[in-house]
Short mmCIF file of C-alpha atoms in Angstrom, two decimals:
data_model
loop_
_atom_site.label_atom_id
_atom_site.label_comp_id
_atom_site.label_asym_id
_atom_site.label_seq_id
_atom_site.Cartn_x
_atom_site.Cartn_y
_atom_site.Cartn_z
CA GLU A 1 21.25 -4.25 29.75
CA THR A 2 24.33 -2.27 29.39
CA LEU A 3 26.62 -5.47 28.84
CA ARG A 4 23.93 -6.55 26.07
CA GLY A 5 24.11 -3.16 24.59
CA LEU A 6 27.81 -3.46 24.35
CA GLY A 7 27.59 -7.00 22.76
CA ALA A 8 29.05 -8.59 25.97
CA LEU A 9 25.85 -10.84 26.63
CA ASP A 10 23.75 -12.48 24.05
CA ASN A 11 19.85 -12.53 24.24
CA GLU A 12 20.16 -15.68 26.76
CA LEU A 13 22.50 -13.44 28.82
CA ILE A 14 25.50 -15.84 27.99
CA PRO A 15 28.78 -14.17 27.63
CA THR A 16 29.98 -13.56 24.16
CA GLU A 17 33.47 -13.75 22.83
CA SER A 18 33.54 -10.12 23.16
CA GLY A 19 32.38 -10.48 26.77
CA ARG A 20 35.04 -12.95 27.57
CA GLN A 21 37.51 -10.50 26.39
CA LEU A 22 36.18 -7.73 28.21
CA ALA A 23 36.47 -9.67 31.45
CA ARG A 24 40.45 -9.81 30.95
CA ILE A 25 40.81 -5.86 30.84
CA PRO A 26 40.76 -4.43 34.17
CA LEU A 27 38.23 -1.60 33.20
CA HIS A 28 34.51 -0.88 33.53
CA PRO A 29 32.78 -2.73 30.74
CA ARG A 30 32.28 0.64 28.78
CA MET A 31 35.84 1.59 28.67
CA GLY A 32 36.92 -2.13 28.11
CA HIS A 33 34.76 -2.03 25.18
CA LEU A 34 36.15 1.26 23.90
CA VAL A 35 39.76 -0.46 24.21
CA LEU A 36 38.83 -3.42 22.20
CA ARG A 37 37.08 -1.47 19.45
CA ALA A 38 39.93 0.87 19.12
CA ALA A 39 42.44 -2.08 18.90
CA ARG A 40 40.37 -3.27 16.07
CA LEU A 41 40.35 0.03 14.41
CA GLY A 42 43.76 0.15 14.56
CA HIS A 43 43.91 2.82 17.42
CA THR A 44 45.11 1.01 20.42
CA ALA A 45 47.15 3.75 21.68
CA LEU A 46 44.52 6.13 21.45
CA GLY A 47 41.91 3.98 23.09
CA CYS A 48 44.08 3.09 26.19
CA ARG A 49 44.84 7.03 26.70
CA LEU A 50 41.21 7.91 26.27
CA ALA A 51 40.42 4.96 28.68
CA ALA A 52 42.74 6.00 31.10
CA LEU A 53 41.90 9.66 30.77
CA LEU A 54 38.35 8.96 31.38
CA GLU A 55 38.93 6.89 34.51
CA GLU A 56 40.80 9.78 36.28
CA LYS A 57 39.22 12.99 37.54
CA ASP A 58 39.34 15.66 35.09
CA VAL A 59 43.06 16.33 34.51
CA LEU A 60 42.37 19.91 33.50
CA ARG A 61 40.02 20.50 36.48
CA GLY A 62 39.95 23.74 38.20
CA MET A 63 40.96 25.47 34.68
CA ARG A 64 38.22 27.32 32.88
CA VAL A 65 38.49 24.84 29.88
CA GLY A 66 35.85 23.71 27.29
CA ALA A 67 34.16 20.10 27.58
CA ASP A 68 36.29 18.96 24.62
CA VAL A 69 37.78 15.48 25.32
CA ARG A 70 40.39 16.28 22.81
CA LEU A 71 41.84 19.23 24.71
CA ARG A 72 42.81 16.69 27.63
CA LEU A 73 44.32 14.38 25.02
CA ASP A 74 46.46 17.08 23.64
CA ALA A 75 47.46 18.39 27.19
CA LEU A 76 48.38 14.64 28.09
CA ASP A 77 50.91 14.54 24.92
CA GLY A 78 52.14 18.16 25.83
CA ARG A 79 50.43 19.84 22.93
CA GLY A 80 48.01 22.80 23.07
CA GLU A 81 47.88 25.99 25.77
CA HIS A 82 46.86 23.69 28.43
CA ALA A 83 49.48 21.43 28.46
CA GLY A 84 50.88 23.14 31.43
CA GLY A 85 47.68 22.61 33.52
CA ILE A 86 48.00 18.85 34.30
CA THR A 87 49.95 18.24 37.61
CA ARG A 88 53.13 15.83 37.65
CA GLY A 89 51.05 13.51 39.73
CA ALA A 90 48.07 13.20 37.33
CA LEU A 91 50.34 12.91 34.40
CA HIS A 92 52.27 10.05 35.90
CA GLY A 93 49.26 8.36 37.06
CA VAL A 94 47.64 8.46 33.57
CA GLN A 95 50.67 7.41 31.75
CA GLN A 96 51.16 4.20 34.13
CA ARG A 97 47.67 3.36 33.47
CA VAL A 98 48.15 3.60 29.70
CA ASP A 99 51.26 1.44 29.76
CA GLN A 100 49.38 -1.33 31.65
CA LEU A 101 46.64 -1.26 29.29
CA LEU A 102 48.86 -1.71 26.26
CA ARG A 103 50.45 -4.73 27.78
CA ILE A 104 47.33 -6.43 28.43
CA VAL A 105 45.83 -5.59 24.97
CA GLY A 106 48.94 -6.75 23.43
CA ARG A 107 49.12 -9.89 25.15
CA MET A 108 45.27 -10.64 23.82
CA GLY A 109 46.64 -10.01 20.20
CA VAL A 110 43.29 -8.14 19.21
CA GLU A 111 44.91 -5.45 17.52
CA GLY A 112 43.41 -4.97 13.92
CA GLN A 113 41.29 -8.38 14.47
CA GLU A 114 37.90 -8.21 12.95
CA ASP A 115 34.96 -9.38 14.87
CA SER A 116 33.42 -12.21 12.73
CA ARG A 117 29.97 -10.86 13.69
CA TRP A 118 30.15 -7.50 12.20
CA GLN A 119 31.20 -6.06 8.53
CA TRP A 120 33.54 -3.28 9.76
CA PRO A 121 33.38 0.09 7.82
CA PRO A 122 36.83 1.81 6.44
CA PRO A 123 39.16 3.00 9.12
CA VAL A 124 39.27 6.51 10.39
CA SER A 125 41.77 8.97 11.16
CA GLU A 126 42.83 9.45 14.85
CA GLU A 127 41.01 12.74 15.33
CA ASP A 128 37.71 11.22 14.01
CA ALA A 129 38.38 8.11 16.06
CA VAL A 130 38.06 10.19 19.41
CA GLY A 131 34.29 10.69 18.99
CA LEU A 132 33.63 7.28 17.45
CA LEU A 133 35.20 5.28 20.34
CA LEU A 134 33.35 7.13 22.79
CA ALA A 135 30.23 6.28 20.74
CA TYR A 136 31.12 2.65 21.28
CA ALA A 137 31.55 3.03 24.79
CA TYR A 138 28.43 5.26 25.40
CA PRO A 139 26.03 4.41 22.50
CA ASP A 140 23.28 5.67 24.81
CA ARG A 141 24.97 9.09 25.15
CA VAL A 142 24.96 10.17 21.41
CA ALA A 143 23.67 13.79 21.32
CA GLN A 144 22.13 15.52 18.52
CA ARG A 145 21.67 19.20 18.20
CA ARG A 146 18.16 20.54 18.84
CA GLU A 147 18.59 24.21 18.65
CA ARG A 148 20.60 25.54 15.86
CA GLY A 149 21.05 29.24 16.94
CA GLY A 150 23.86 30.34 19.31
CA THR A 151 26.38 28.57 21.46
CA LYS A 152 23.94 27.70 24.03
CA ALA A 153 22.26 24.79 22.12
CA ALA A 154 20.31 22.03 23.63
CA PHE A 155 20.95 18.38 22.85
CA LEU A 156 19.02 15.24 22.73
CA LEU A 157 20.81 12.07 23.94
CA SER A 158 20.04 8.59 22.32
CA CYS A 159 18.65 7.63 25.47
CA GLY A 160 16.02 10.13 25.28
CA ARG A 161 17.26 12.68 27.76
CA GLY A 162 17.84 16.35 27.10
CA VAL A 163 21.10 17.96 28.03
CA GLN A 164 22.90 21.47 27.41
CA PHE A 165 26.18 23.02 28.16
CA PRO A 166 26.37 25.21 31.43
CA SER A 167 24.70 28.61 31.06
CA SER A 168 27.89 30.48 31.60
CA ALA A 169 29.77 28.76 28.88
CA ALA A 170 30.12 29.47 25.20
CA ASP A 171 31.61 26.15 24.21
CA PRO A 172 32.43 25.64 20.63
CA LEU A 173 31.19 22.26 20.97
CA ALA A 174 27.80 23.64 21.04
CA LEU A 175 27.85 24.43 17.48
CA GLN A 176 28.39 20.92 16.60
CA GLU A 177 25.54 18.74 14.90
CA TYR A 178 26.59 15.62 16.90
CA LEU A 179 28.44 14.96 19.99
CA VAL A 180 29.15 11.84 22.23
CA VAL A 181 28.94 13.00 26.00
CA ALA A 182 31.26 11.09 28.14
CA ASP A 183 30.24 12.94 31.44
CA VAL A 184 26.91 14.25 32.13
CA GLY A 185 26.45 16.53 34.94
CA GLY A 186 29.63 15.94 36.26
CA GLY A 187 29.70 15.46 40.19
CA GLY A 188 30.51 17.25 43.02
CA THR A 189 33.74 19.14 43.25
CA GLN A 190 34.57 18.23 39.52
CA ALA A 191 31.48 19.74 38.17
CA ARG A 192 31.86 22.86 40.03
CA GLY A 193 35.44 23.35 39.41
CA MET A 194 35.20 22.71 35.73
CA ARG A 195 32.20 25.28 35.15
CA GLY A 196 31.44 27.23 38.06
CA GLY A 197 28.13 28.03 36.41
CA GLY A 198 26.64 24.50 36.60
CA GLN A 199 24.47 24.74 39.65
CA GLY A 200 20.70 25.27 39.79
CA ALA A 201 19.10 27.92 41.67
CA SER A 202 19.23 25.76 45.09
CA GLY A 203 22.91 25.35 44.90
CA SER A 204 23.20 21.73 44.02
CA VAL A 205 24.94 20.58 40.57
CA ARG A 206 22.51 20.23 37.90
CA ASN A 207 22.56 16.59 36.27
CA ASP A 208 21.79 17.65 32.69
CA MET A 209 25.00 19.59 31.95
CA ILE A 210 27.31 18.39 29.36
CA MET A 211 30.90 18.18 31.23
CA LEU A 212 33.04 16.11 28.89
CA ALA A 213 32.25 15.44 25.08
CA ALA A 214 33.68 15.06 21.70
CA PRO A 215 32.41 15.81 18.26
CA VAL A 216 31.42 12.80 15.77
CA ASN A 217 30.97 12.80 12.28
CA ALA A 218 27.23 11.71 11.37
CA ALA A 219 28.32 9.78 8.29
CA GLN A 220 30.90 7.61 10.21
CA LEU A 221 28.77 7.21 13.16
CA GLU A 222 25.91 5.68 11.15
CA ALA A 223 28.35 3.41 9.35
CA HIS A 224 30.29 2.07 12.57
CA LEU A 225 27.27 1.94 15.02
CA THR A 226 25.12 0.18 12.07
CA ALA A 227 27.83 -2.48 11.76
CA SER A 228 27.71 -2.84 15.55
CA GLY A 229 23.86 -3.19 15.73
CA ALA A 230 23.19 -0.08 17.63
CA VAL A 231 21.80 1.84 14.48
CA THR A 232 18.65 0.42 13.07
CA THR A 233 16.39 1.34 10.06
CA GLU A 234 12.63 1.11 9.99
CA GLU A 235 9.87 2.18 7.80
CA ARG A 236 7.48 4.74 9.55
CA VAL A 237 3.77 5.53 8.05
CA PHE A 238 2.59 8.63 10.09
CA TRP A 239 0.00 11.33 10.02
CA ALA A 240 1.48 14.69 9.34
CA ALA A 241 -0.75 17.36 11.04
CA GLY A 242 1.01 20.08 9.16
CA GLN A 243 0.12 18.72 5.55
CA LYS A 244 -3.11 17.08 6.86
CA ALA A 245 -1.70 13.83 5.16
CA VAL A 246 -0.17 10.42 5.39
CA LEU A 247 3.52 10.34 4.99
CA ALA A 248 6.06 7.55 4.94
CA ARG A 249 9.47 7.44 5.69
CA GLN A 250 12.46 5.06 6.03
CA VAL A 251 13.96 6.22 9.07
CA THR A 252 17.42 5.56 10.35
CA LEU A 253 17.62 5.55 14.10
CA LEU A 254 20.11 5.62 16.98
CA GLY A 255 17.95 5.08 20.05
CA SER A 256 15.63 8.15 20.12
CA LEU A 257 17.48 10.06 17.43
CA VAL A 258 16.62 10.22 13.83
CA LEU A 259 19.80 10.30 12.08
CA ARG A 260 18.35 10.20 8.63
CA GLU A 261 15.02 10.03 7.03
CA VAL A 262 14.17 9.44 3.09
CA PRO A 263 10.58 9.42 1.63
CA LEU A 264 8.87 6.07 0.84
CA GLU A 265 6.79 6.51 -2.21
CA ASP A 266 4.62 3.40 -1.91
CA PRO A 267 3.96 2.59 1.69
CA SER A 268 1.47 -0.74 1.95
CA ALA A 269 -2.34 0.30 1.80
CA GLU A 270 -2.74 -1.55 4.98
CA GLU A 271 -0.38 0.78 6.88
CA VAL A 272 -1.90 3.79 5.43
CA ALA A 273 -5.37 2.49 6.32
CA GLN A 274 -4.18 1.74 9.94
CA CYS A 275 -2.76 5.09 10.03
CA LEU A 276 -6.04 6.93 8.88
CA LYS A 277 -7.71 4.98 11.38
CA THR A 278 -5.63 6.11 14.37
CA VAL A 279 -6.36 9.72 12.96
CA LEU A 280 -10.14 9.10 12.77
CA SER A 281 -10.20 7.59 16.39
CA GLN A 282 -9.46 11.23 17.95
CA PRO A 283 -12.44 12.52 19.48
CA GLY A 284 -14.77 13.89 16.97
CA ALA A 285 -12.63 13.20 13.87
CA LEU A 286 -14.85 10.55 12.37
CA GLU A 287 -17.59 13.40 12.03
CA ARG A 288 -15.33 16.05 11.13
CA MET A 289 -13.02 14.38 8.56
CA LEU A 290 -15.62 12.31 6.55
CA PRO A 291 -18.26 13.75 4.23
CA TRP A 292 -21.46 13.43 6.12
CA THR A 293 -24.37 14.77 4.76
CA PRO A 294 -27.04 16.50 7.21
CA LYS A 295 -29.52 13.50 6.14
CA LEU A 296 -27.04 10.94 7.03
CA ARG A 297 -26.01 12.57 9.87
CA SER A 298 -29.82 12.62 11.22
CA TRP A 299 -30.07 8.97 10.27
CA ARG A 300 -27.46 7.91 12.50
CA GLN A 301 -28.80 9.77 15.46
CA ARG A 302 -31.98 7.80 14.92
CA VAL A 303 -30.32 4.51 14.89
CA LEU A 304 -28.27 5.65 18.07
CA TRP A 305 -31.47 6.76 19.75
CA ILE A 306 -33.01 3.40 19.18
CA GLN A 307 -30.01 1.52 20.67
CA SER A 308 -30.84 3.73 23.94
CA GLN A 309 -34.37 2.56 24.29
CA PRO A 310 -35.24 -0.58 26.58
CA GLY A 311 -37.11 -3.12 24.31
CA ALA A 312 -35.85 -1.74 21.09
CA PRO A 313 -34.79 -3.99 18.34
CA ALA A 314 -31.15 -4.96 18.41
CA LEU A 315 -28.93 -3.02 15.88
CA PRO A 316 -25.46 -2.72 14.93
CA ASP A 317 -23.44 0.00 17.10
CA LEU A 318 -23.03 3.10 14.97
CA SER A 319 -21.36 5.21 17.50
CA ASP A 320 -17.92 6.59 16.72
CA GLU A 321 -16.41 3.73 18.91
CA GLY A 322 -18.61 0.92 16.94
CA LEU A 323 -17.77 2.22 13.69
CA LEU A 324 -14.13 2.26 14.40
CA GLN A 325 -14.27 -1.14 15.92
CA THR A 326 -15.73 -2.26 12.25
CA PHE A 327 -13.43 -0.08 10.41
CA ASP A 328 -11.71 -2.77 8.73
CA GLN A 329 -14.88 -4.07 7.23
CA TRP A 330 -16.71 -0.99 5.90
CA LEU A 331 -14.09 1.88 5.42
CA ALA A 332 -10.52 0.28 5.00
CA PRO A 333 -11.40 -1.56 1.61
CA VAL A 334 -12.39 1.95 0.08
CA LEU A 335 -9.30 3.72 1.36
CA ASP A 336 -7.05 2.70 -1.56
CA GLY A 337 -5.13 5.65 -2.99
CA VAL A 338 -6.72 7.89 -0.08
CA ARG A 339 -3.60 9.74 1.94
CA SER A 340 -5.17 13.08 2.94
CA ALA A 341 -7.79 14.83 4.60
CA ALA A 342 -8.82 16.38 1.45
CA GLN A 343 -9.35 13.05 -0.12
CA LEU A 344 -11.16 11.83 2.94
CA LYS A 345 -13.74 14.44 2.41
CA GLN A 346 -14.15 13.22 -1.44
CA LEU A 347 -15.09 9.76 -0.42
CA ARG A 348 -18.12 8.55 -2.33
CA ASN A 349 -21.08 6.81 -1.23
CA LEU A 350 -20.54 7.10 2.68
CA ASP A 351 -24.25 7.20 3.04
CA GLY A 352 -24.18 3.55 1.73
CA LEU A 353 -21.10 2.46 3.52
CA ILE A 354 -22.76 3.44 6.80
CA LYS A 355 -26.06 1.93 5.99
CA SER A 356 -24.58 -1.25 4.87
CA GLN A 357 -23.82 -1.93 8.60
CA LEU A 358 -27.59 -2.59 8.88
CA THR A 359 -29.70 -5.30 7.04
CA TRP A 360 -32.60 -4.78 4.98
CA GLU A 361 -34.91 -5.80 8.08
CA GLU A 362 -33.04 -3.75 10.41
CA GLN A 363 -33.30 -0.67 7.97
CA LEU A 364 -37.10 -1.22 8.00
CA SER A 365 -37.08 -1.21 12.00
CA VAL A 366 -35.47 2.01 11.95
CA LYS A 367 -38.18 3.38 10.13
CA VAL A 368 -40.79 2.06 12.31
CA TRP A 369 -39.26 2.93 15.62
CA ALA A 370 -37.46 6.10 14.50
CA PRO A 371 -39.13 7.58 11.72
CA GLU A 372 -37.84 10.71 9.80
CA SER A 373 -40.75 12.80 10.31
CA ALA A 374 -44.10 13.12 11.72
CA THR A 375 -47.59 14.06 10.16
CA LEU A 376 -49.11 17.20 11.82
CA PRO A 377 -52.81 17.79 11.79
CA THR A 378 -52.41 20.14 8.91
CA GLY A 379 -51.00 17.41 6.84
CA ARG A 380 -47.46 18.73 7.11
CA GLU A 381 -44.43 16.39 7.63
CA ALA A 382 -42.53 17.93 10.45
CA ARG A 383 -38.84 16.67 10.78
CA ILE A 384 -38.14 14.72 14.01
CA ASP A 385 -35.08 15.64 15.74
CA TYR A 386 -33.18 12.99 17.62
CA SER A 387 -29.99 14.86 18.62
CA SER A 388 -31.56 15.83 22.22
CA LYS A 389 -29.38 14.28 25.10
CA GLU A 390 -31.78 15.83 27.76
CA GLY A 391 -35.14 14.52 26.63
CA PRO A 392 -37.16 12.78 24.00
CA PRO A 393 -36.83 13.34 20.35
CA PHE A 394 -38.83 16.43 19.24
CA VAL A 395 -40.61 18.40 16.48
CA GLU A 396 -41.11 22.13 16.19
CA ALA A 397 -44.37 23.43 15.02
CA ARG A 398 -46.48 26.50 15.17
CA LEU A 399 -49.11 26.39 17.74
CA GLN A 400 -51.95 26.79 15.40
CA GLU A 401 -50.67 23.72 13.48
CA LEU A 402 -51.96 21.43 16.10
CA PHE A 403 -55.38 22.92 16.66
CA GLY A 404 -58.02 20.11 16.91
CA ALA A 405 -55.39 17.38 18.14
CA ALA A 406 -56.21 15.98 21.77
CA GLU A 407 -52.56 14.36 21.70
CA GLY A 408 -49.35 14.62 19.64
CA PRO A 409 -47.62 12.24 17.47
CA SER A 410 -45.74 9.40 18.75
CA ILE A 411 -42.61 7.02 17.87
CA ALA A 412 -41.14 3.73 19.08
CA ASP A 413 -44.03 2.03 17.25
CA GLY A 414 -46.55 4.17 19.31
CA ARG A 415 -44.63 3.63 22.65
CA ILE A 416 -42.95 7.21 23.13
CA ALA A 417 -44.66 10.66 22.80
CA LEU A 418 -42.80 13.23 21.02
CA GLN A 419 -41.68 16.23 22.70
CA LEU A 420 -43.71 19.22 20.93
CA ARG A 421 -41.92 22.45 20.80
CA LEU A 422 -44.50 24.92 20.14
CA MET A 423 -43.72 28.03 18.17
CA SER A 424 -45.39 31.53 17.66
CA PRO A 425 -46.23 33.04 14.44
CA ALA A 426 -42.87 34.48 14.35
CA ASN A 427 -41.23 31.08 15.05
CA ARG A 428 -40.31 31.74 18.49
CA PRO A 429 -40.73 29.18 21.37
CA LEU A 430 -43.83 29.62 23.10
CA ALA A 431 -44.13 26.27 25.09
CA THR A 432 -42.70 22.65 25.14
CA THR A 433 -44.82 19.48 26.03
CA THR A 434 -45.22 15.79 25.64
CA ASP A 435 -48.79 15.76 26.47
CA LEU A 436 -50.59 18.04 24.10
CA GLY A 437 -54.12 17.52 25.88
CA SER A 438 -52.94 18.74 29.12
CA PHE A 439 -51.20 21.63 27.54
CA TRP A 440 -54.75 22.82 25.81
CA LYS A 441 -56.26 22.55 29.35
CA GLU A 442 -53.64 24.05 31.38
CA GLY A 443 -51.37 26.04 29.61
CA TYR A 444 -53.02 27.27 26.46
CA LEU A 445 -55.12 30.14 27.96
CA GLN A 446 -51.92 31.83 29.48
CA VAL A 447 -50.25 31.41 26.17
CA LYS A 448 -53.31 33.03 24.40
CA LYS A 449 -53.46 35.78 26.80
CA GLU A 450 -49.73 36.79 26.34
CA MET A 451 -49.78 36.39 22.57
CA ALA A 452 -53.16 37.41 20.98
CA GLY A 453 -52.54 40.98 21.30
CA LYS A 454 -49.00 40.66 20.00
CA TYR A 455 -50.44 38.61 16.96
CA PRO A 456 -54.14 39.74 16.38
CA LYS A 457 -54.23 38.76 12.89
CA HIS A 458 -53.80 35.04 13.91
CA ALA A 459 -56.02 32.48 15.30
CA TRP A 460 -56.38 32.29 19.06
CA PRO A 461 -59.58 30.43 19.45
CA GLU A 462 -61.40 29.78 22.82
CA ASP A 463 -61.55 25.88 22.08
CA PRO A 464 -58.46 24.83 20.33
CA LEU A 465 -59.67 21.26 20.49
CA ASP A 466 -62.69 22.36 18.23
CA ALA A 467 -60.56 24.76 15.94
CA ILE A 468 -59.27 23.55 12.54
CA PRO A 469 -55.56 23.61 12.22
CA THR A 470 -53.83 25.90 9.97
CA ALA A 471 -50.12 26.31 9.10
CA TYR A 472 -50.86 29.99 8.65
CA GLY A 473 -52.26 30.99 11.53
CA SER A 474 -54.44 33.91 10.35
CA ARG A 475 -57.82 34.75 11.64
CA ASP A 476 -59.47 34.13 8.01
CA PRO A 477 -57.44 30.65 7.27
CA SER A 478 -60.10 29.79 4.88
CA LYS A 479 -58.37 31.74 2.16
CA ARG A 480 -55.33 29.39 2.72
CA ASN A 481 -56.76 26.03 3.58
CA GLY A 482 -60.50 26.26 4.40
CA SER A 483 -59.91 26.71 7.97
CA THR A 484 -62.59 29.31 9.76
CA GLY A 485 -60.11 30.05 12.81
CA ASN A 486 -61.64 31.33 15.93
CA GLN A 487 -65.01 30.59 15.02
CA SER A 488 -67.31 27.70 16.46
CA PRO A 489 -68.99 25.23 14.15
CA GLU A 490 -72.42 26.93 14.82
CA SER A 491 -71.18 30.42 14.13
CA ARG A 492 -69.47 29.00 10.80
CA LYS A 493 -72.65 27.41 9.62
CA GLU A 494 -74.88 30.66 10.63
CA GLN A 495 -72.24 32.80 8.94
CA SER A 496 -72.45 30.83 5.80
CA GLY A 497 -76.32 30.98 5.70
CA LYS A 498 -76.17 34.70 6.01
CA GLY A 499 -73.62 34.70 3.18
CA LYS A 500 -75.83 32.88 0.65
CA GLY A 501 -78.99 35.16 1.38
CA LYS A 502 -76.99 38.28 0.40
CA GLY A 503 -77.27 37.83 -3.18
CA LYS A 504 -74.39 37.82 -5.65
CA GLY A 505 -72.80 41.20 -5.09
CA LYS A 506 -69.61 41.28 -3.32
CA GLY A 507 -69.16 42.99 -0.04
CA LYS A 508 -67.05 46.05 0.47
CA ARG A 509 -63.42 45.18 0.75
CA ARG A 510 -61.99 45.85 4.30
CA ARG A 511 -59.16 48.21 4.44
#
């Protein structure tokens, strides 16, 4: 993988011309690639010095020196305050290696020679070339600053790994926007000698410390590594959670690093729709982000309930998963121009879009199997709630509304009895049953005993099956709907006869 990244092997793993040239240079492929690129950029001597320097242990080891590679190059040339810190043996060894590499590259005749595969950008100065040459050798170790405050910044490598400077160091390189890291974590004596503070709590040297690096200009980095194929450009369409909208960007990438991005004004409708689909695929997002009405939500619950019943007619899957599977058929076509959560909430005719998943015949079967409401003995249409996951669908009704009924309403074409949630005159729960006849026989008397004193103005007949249902529950419901409350049919007839015999005068009003 490293050789392919350096251009030494093609996609079929066959050595390229550059790979054959690398084989002639007695260096690690990364360093050999650095030397070849330096020669083609007109910086052969710099490339050879840099490669020879990186081959050796740090020539300034033991000195409290920053991580900047350029400080070592200056010391090799006898410049800077650290020039006297290099031992004579180390200096002699590096110079011998530089001379050897210069002779080899000279015989190869590659200096100033352009690679036919690449369009080379303009040349750079020797100072800027240090970071660029390291980037050619270590395209996976280009580091982008992640924190912008202080000198202890963290960096993200193009390979996706996070690195930082040792905690005890106040390295000027920490202020740079981009670096190329030649040595991460150092190793053994070198890391400890160079930094002194690069150890973890256990005493072992941490492997996320920046030990050797050089700054690199972002524009030059992009230009040169684009030419070599390491920098790529792609279009991204994504959901921005902060803006609650779909955004589009043209992004310039070096591995895991975003070097540059510019807005795209006109992303394709297909990409936007797929981005919205991804957002709506999050748990609960389909219900939360689309303009469901209570009536449509209830209708979908009816369909989903039917699908859970054995022997029920087959219907399209309107669960979140089912709707997302058919997203391209029912929702994507109407999303042209829709990019934000606010625009999703303004979608028109969601009712029609959802119901269009069912044929006319299937919609009729929903009405038969899962009606919207049930007719109570009073004639009132009570809404059926299909949302319960722990029992059958249910209706809520005042107990008095069910007088005279031996059984409650049913659904699923008469196959399933509804659960009745019987309420007090104050609409507080009294009892729950799916067998109204058994409730009248076994549960009603206890409810009556507890409630008759609490609600004395409401009807609590001895025989609820022989009482007329009332939506109001008063003892004299005849004033409302003709019911005579607690009285038996015989008593009602007798009282009716007495009333007729009293003449035309009105009785005294009860206070």
